[in-house]
Short mmCIF file of C-alpha atoms and ligand atoms in Angstrom, two decimals:
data_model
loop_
_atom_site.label_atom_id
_atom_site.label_comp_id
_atom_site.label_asym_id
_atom_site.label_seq_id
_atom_site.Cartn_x
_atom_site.Cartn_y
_atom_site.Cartn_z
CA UNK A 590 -11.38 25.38 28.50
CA UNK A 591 -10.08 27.24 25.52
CA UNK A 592 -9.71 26.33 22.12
CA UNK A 593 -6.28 25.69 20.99
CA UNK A 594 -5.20 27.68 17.70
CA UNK A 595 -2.81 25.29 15.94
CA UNK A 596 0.40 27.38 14.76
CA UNK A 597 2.06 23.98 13.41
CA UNK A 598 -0.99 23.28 11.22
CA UNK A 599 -2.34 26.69 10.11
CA UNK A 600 1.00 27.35 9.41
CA UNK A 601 1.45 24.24 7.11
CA UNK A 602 -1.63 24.96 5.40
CA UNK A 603 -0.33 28.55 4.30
CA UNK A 604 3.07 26.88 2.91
CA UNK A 605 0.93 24.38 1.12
CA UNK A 606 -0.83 26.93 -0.75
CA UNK A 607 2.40 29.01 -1.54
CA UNK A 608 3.88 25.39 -2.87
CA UNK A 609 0.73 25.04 -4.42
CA UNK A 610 0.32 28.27 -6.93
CA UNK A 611 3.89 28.50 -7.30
CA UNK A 612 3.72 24.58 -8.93
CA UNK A 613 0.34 25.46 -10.78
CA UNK A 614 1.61 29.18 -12.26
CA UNK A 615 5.14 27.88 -12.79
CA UNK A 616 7.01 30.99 -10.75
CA UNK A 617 10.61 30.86 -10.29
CA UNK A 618 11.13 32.45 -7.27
CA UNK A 619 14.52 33.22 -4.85
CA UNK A 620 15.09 34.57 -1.19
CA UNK A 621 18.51 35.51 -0.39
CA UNK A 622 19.09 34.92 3.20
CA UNK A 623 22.21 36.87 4.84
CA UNK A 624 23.56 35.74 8.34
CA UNK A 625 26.57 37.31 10.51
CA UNK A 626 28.64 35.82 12.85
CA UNK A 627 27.02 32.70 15.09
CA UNK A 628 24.78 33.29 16.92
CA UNK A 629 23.07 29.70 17.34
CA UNK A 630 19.31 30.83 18.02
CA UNK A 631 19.70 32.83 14.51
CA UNK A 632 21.84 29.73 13.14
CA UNK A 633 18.34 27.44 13.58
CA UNK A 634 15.78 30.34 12.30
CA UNK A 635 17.91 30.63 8.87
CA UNK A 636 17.94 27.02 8.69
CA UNK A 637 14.20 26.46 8.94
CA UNK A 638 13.72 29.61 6.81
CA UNK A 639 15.70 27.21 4.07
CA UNK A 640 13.93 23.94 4.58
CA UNK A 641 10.55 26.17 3.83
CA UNK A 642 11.89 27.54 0.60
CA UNK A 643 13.06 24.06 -0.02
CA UNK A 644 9.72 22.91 0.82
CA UNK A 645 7.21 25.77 -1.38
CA UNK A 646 9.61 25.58 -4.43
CA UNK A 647 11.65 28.77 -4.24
CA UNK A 648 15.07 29.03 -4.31
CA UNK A 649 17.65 30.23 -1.62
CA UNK A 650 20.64 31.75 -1.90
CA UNK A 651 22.63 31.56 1.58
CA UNK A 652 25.14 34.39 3.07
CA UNK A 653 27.18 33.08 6.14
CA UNK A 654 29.32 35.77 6.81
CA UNK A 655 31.89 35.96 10.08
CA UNK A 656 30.95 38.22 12.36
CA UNK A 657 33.67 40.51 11.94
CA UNK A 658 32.22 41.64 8.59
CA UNK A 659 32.18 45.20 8.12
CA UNK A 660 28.69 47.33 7.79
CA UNK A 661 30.46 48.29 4.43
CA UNK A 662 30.93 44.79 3.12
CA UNK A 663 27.28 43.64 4.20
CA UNK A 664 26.02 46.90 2.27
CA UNK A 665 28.19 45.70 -0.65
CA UNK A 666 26.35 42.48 -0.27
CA UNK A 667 23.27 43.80 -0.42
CA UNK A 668 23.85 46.26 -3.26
CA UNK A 669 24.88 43.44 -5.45
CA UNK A 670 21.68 41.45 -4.53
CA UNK A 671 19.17 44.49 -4.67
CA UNK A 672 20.88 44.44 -8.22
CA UNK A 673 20.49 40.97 -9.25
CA UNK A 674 16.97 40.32 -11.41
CA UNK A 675 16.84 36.49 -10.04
CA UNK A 676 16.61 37.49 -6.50
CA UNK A 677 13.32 38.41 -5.34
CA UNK A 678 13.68 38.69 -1.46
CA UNK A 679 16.50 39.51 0.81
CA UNK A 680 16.69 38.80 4.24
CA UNK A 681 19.21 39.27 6.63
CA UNK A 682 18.61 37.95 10.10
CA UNK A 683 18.44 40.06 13.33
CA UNK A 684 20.29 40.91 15.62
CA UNK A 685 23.45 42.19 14.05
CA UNK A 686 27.02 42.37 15.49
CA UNK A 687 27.40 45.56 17.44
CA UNK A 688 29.33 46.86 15.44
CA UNK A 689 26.77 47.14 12.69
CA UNK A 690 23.94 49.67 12.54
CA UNK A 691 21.00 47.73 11.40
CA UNK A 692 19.19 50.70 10.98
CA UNK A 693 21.48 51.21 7.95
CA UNK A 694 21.25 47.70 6.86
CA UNK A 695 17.47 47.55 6.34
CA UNK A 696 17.25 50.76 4.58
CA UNK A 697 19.63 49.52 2.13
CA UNK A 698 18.02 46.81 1.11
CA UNK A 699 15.47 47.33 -1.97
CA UNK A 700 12.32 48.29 -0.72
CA UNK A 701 10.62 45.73 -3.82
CA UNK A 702 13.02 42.68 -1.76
CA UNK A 703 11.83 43.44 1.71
CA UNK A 704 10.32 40.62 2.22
CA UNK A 705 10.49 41.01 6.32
CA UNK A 706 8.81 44.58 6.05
CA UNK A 707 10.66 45.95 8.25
CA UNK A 708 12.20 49.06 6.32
CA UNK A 709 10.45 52.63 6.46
CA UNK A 710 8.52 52.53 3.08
CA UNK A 711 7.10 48.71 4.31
CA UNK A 712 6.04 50.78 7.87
CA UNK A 713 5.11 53.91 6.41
CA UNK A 714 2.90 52.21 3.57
CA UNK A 715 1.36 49.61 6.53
CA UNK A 716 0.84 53.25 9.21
CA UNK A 717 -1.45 54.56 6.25
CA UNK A 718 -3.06 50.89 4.81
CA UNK A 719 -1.76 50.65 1.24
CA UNK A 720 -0.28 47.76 -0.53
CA UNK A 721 3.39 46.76 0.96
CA UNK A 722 5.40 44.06 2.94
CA UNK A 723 4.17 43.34 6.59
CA UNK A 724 6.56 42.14 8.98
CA UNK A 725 6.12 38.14 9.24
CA UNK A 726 4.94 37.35 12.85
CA UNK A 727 2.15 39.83 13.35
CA UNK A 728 0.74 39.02 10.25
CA UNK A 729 1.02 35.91 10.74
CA UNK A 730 -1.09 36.35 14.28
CA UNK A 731 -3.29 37.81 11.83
CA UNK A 732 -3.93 34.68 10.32
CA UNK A 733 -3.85 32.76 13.27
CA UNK A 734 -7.41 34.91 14.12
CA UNK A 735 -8.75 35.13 11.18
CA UNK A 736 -8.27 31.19 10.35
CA UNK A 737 -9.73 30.27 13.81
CA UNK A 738 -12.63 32.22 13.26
CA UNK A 739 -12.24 35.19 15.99
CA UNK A 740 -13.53 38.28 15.41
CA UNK A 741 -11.32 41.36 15.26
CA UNK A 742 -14.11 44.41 13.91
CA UNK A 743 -15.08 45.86 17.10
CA UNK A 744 -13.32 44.34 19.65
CA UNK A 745 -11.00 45.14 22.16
CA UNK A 746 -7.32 44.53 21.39
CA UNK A 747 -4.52 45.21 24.12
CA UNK A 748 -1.09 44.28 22.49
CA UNK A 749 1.76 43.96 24.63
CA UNK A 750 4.92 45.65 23.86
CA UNK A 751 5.83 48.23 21.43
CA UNK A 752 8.78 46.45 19.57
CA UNK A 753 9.22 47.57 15.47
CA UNK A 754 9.36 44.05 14.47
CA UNK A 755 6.10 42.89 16.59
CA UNK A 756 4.00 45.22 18.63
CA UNK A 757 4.14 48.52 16.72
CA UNK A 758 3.19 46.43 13.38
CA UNK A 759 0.78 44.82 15.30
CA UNK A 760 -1.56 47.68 16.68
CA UNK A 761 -1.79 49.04 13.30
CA UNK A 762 -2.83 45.40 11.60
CA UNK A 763 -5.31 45.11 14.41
CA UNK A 764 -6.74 48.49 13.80
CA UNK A 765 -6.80 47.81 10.24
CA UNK A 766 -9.19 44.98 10.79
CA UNK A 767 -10.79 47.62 13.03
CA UNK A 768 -10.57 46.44 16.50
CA UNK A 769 -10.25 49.34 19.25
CA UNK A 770 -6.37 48.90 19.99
CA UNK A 771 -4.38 49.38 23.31
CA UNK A 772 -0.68 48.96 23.66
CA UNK A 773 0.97 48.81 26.83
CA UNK A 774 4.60 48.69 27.55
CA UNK A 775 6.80 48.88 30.99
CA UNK A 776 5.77 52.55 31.84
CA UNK A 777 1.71 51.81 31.65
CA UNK A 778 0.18 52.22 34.61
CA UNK A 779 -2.49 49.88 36.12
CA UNK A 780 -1.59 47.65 33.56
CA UNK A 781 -3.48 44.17 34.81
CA UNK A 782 -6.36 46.74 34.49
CA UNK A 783 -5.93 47.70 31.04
CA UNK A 784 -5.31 43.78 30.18
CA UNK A 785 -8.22 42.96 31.66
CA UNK A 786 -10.34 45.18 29.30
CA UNK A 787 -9.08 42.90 26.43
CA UNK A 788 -11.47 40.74 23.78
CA UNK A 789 -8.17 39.77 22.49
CA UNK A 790 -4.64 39.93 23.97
CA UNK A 791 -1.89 39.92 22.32
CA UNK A 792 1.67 39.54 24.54
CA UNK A 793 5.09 40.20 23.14
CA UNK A 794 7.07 41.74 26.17
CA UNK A 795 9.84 38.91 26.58
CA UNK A 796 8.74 37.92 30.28
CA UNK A 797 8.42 34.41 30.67
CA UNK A 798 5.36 33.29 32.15
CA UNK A 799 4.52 37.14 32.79
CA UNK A 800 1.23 36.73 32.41
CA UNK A 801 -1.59 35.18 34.53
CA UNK A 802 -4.71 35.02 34.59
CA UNK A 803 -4.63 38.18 36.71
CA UNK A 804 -4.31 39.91 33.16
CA UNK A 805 -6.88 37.70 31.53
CA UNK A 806 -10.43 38.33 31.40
CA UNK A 807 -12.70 35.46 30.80
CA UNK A 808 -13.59 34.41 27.21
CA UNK A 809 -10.41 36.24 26.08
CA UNK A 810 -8.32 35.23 23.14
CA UNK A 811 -4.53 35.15 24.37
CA UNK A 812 -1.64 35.01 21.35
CA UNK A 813 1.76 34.26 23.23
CA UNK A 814 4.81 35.18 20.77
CA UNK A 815 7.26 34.98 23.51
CA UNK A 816 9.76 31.73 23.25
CA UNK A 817 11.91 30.90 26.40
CA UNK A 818 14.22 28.13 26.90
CA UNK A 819 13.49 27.23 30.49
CA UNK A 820 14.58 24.62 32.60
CA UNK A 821 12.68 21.52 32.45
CA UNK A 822 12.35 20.76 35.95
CA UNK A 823 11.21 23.44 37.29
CA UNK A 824 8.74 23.53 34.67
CA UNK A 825 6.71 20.29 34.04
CA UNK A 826 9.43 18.40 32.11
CA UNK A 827 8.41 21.06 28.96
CA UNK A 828 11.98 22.60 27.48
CA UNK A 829 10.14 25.82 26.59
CA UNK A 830 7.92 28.35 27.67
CA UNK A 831 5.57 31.52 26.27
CA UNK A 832 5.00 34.84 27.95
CA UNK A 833 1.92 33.23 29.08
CA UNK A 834 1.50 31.17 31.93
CA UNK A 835 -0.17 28.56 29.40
CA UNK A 836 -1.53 26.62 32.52
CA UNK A 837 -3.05 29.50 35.07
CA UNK A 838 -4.70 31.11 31.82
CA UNK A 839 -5.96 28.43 29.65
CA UNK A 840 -8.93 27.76 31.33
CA UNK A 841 -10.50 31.29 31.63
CA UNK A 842 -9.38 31.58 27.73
CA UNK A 843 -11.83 31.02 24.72
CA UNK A 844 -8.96 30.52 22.72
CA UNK A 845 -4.65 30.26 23.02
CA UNK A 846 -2.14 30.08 21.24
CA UNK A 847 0.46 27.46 23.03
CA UNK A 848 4.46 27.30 23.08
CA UNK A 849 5.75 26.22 21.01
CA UNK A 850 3.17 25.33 18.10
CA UNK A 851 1.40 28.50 18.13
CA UNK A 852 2.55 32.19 16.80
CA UNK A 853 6.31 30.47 16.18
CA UNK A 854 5.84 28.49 12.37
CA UNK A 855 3.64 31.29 11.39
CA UNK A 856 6.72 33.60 11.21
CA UNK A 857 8.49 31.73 8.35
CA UNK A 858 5.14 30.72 6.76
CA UNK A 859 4.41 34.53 6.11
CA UNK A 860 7.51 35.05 4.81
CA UNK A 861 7.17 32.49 2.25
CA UNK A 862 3.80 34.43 1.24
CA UNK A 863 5.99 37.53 1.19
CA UNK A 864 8.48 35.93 -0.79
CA UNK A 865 5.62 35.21 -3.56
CA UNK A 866 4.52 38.41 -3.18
CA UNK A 867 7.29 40.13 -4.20
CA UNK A 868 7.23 37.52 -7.43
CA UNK A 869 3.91 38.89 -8.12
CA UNK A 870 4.52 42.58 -7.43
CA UNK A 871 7.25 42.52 -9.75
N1 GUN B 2096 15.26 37.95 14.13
C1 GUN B 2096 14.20 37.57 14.88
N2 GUN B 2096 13.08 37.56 14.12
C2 GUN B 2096 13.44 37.95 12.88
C3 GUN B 2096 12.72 38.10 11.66
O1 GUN B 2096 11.51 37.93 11.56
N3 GUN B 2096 13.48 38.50 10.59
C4 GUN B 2096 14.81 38.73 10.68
N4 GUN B 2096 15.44 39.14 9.58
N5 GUN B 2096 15.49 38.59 11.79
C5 GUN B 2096 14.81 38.19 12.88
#
């Protein structure tokens, strides 16, 4: 039986505390939040990345933009913002219309506002451990470990894709809390194997229910970020499902992170940290 780290309330807690100093210190602090076009999965993320602003204390200023925007008029956008002294973070929420390099996009946005660390100087300055922006969900699994007590120094750490946004961050946030770190992707060979050798596993490769406990090795600690909308029926009357077969790997776990409730809230909660951050930074 494995313990259950709770996303929904470690997440809360870190909100609370970013509410918290930014009511005892007094800061004034905004995130300007850009979306294109309408896609609906985005459409819900921005809105719960507004109802946690709401909820800390810090202001949000809100970009809907059609999707036919040009990569010109979003840069135009963001030029004004970068430019504006009340605006402390900018976001604007992946994935882009195709038409739009988003490439381009994050690297014009002020490298003091990049509050999802996803630009070069936020991955450059994370790749060699000085002080910058760290992209919100795996430092927010971060948390998730270090809040539920298991130990990174030392251990084995196989992460599970190589994406910018997750895995890549990832490997270096584990090494920098020096666990011995792995990443395998869809060319890795023997990879139950590998999996197996993990003290912690970490999965991010967009499979649902990939992974059973044919990956797992007993006593593991298994963080899910994948999110699936699945059918219900055909899966225990639950809407949604991880990368993890929750139910085959559970009980060889010492600890799991469930869908949804686990890695999920932690995303926004980090960003309201980064959005303080960049307060303080300034
Ligand atoms: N799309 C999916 N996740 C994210 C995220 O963390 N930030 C942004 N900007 N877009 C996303």
């Amino acid at each position: 039986m494995a313990k259950i780290i709770d996303g929904k309330k470690i997440s809360q807690e870190i909100k609370d505390e970013v509410r918290a100093e930014i009511e005892r210190d007094g800061i004034k602090a905004c995130l300007a939040v850009i979306i294109v076009g309408e896609d609906p999965a985005s459409q819900v993320y921005v809105r719960n990345k507004k109802t946690a602003c709401e909820y800390c204390g810090i202001k949000s200023l809100s970009y809907e933009l059609p999707s036919e925007t040009s990569e010109k008029e979003l840069i135009e956008l963001i030029d004004k913002l970068n430019k504006d002294n009340e605006v402390h973070g900018i976001l604007v929420q992946l994935p882009l219309p195709e038409h739009i390099d988003e490439d381009n996009i994050i690297e014009a946005i002020d490298p003091a506002k990049d509050v999802d660390g996803f630009s070069r100087r936020s991955v450059g300055a994370l790749s060699i451990g000085s002080d910058g922006f760290i992209s919100c969900t795996p430092a927010g699994i971060i948390e998730l470990l270090k809040r539920s007590g298991v130990e990174m120094a030392g251990k084995e750490c196989v992460v599970m894709g190589r994406s910018n946004i997750v895995g890549k961050p990832m490997a270096m946030l584990m090494l920098r809390e020096n666990a011995t770190v792995t990443v395998v992707h869809s060319k890795t060979r023997h990879i139950e194997d590998v999996c197996s050798r993990a003290d912690i596993l970490i999965v991010a490769i967009g499979k649902p229910k990939m992974i059973t406990h044919d990956y797992v090795k007993d006593g593991a600690a298994v963080i899910d970020v994948g999110i699936h909308r699945v059918d219900p029926e055909t899966n225990g009357g639950k809407k949604l499902c991880g990368d993890v077969d929750y139910e085959d790997v559970e009980p060889i776990a010492s600890y799991i992170t469930p869908v949804p409730g686990g890695v999920g809230p932690m995303t926004i909660a980090m960003l309201m940290k980064n959005v303080l951050k960049a307060v303080k930074r300034r």
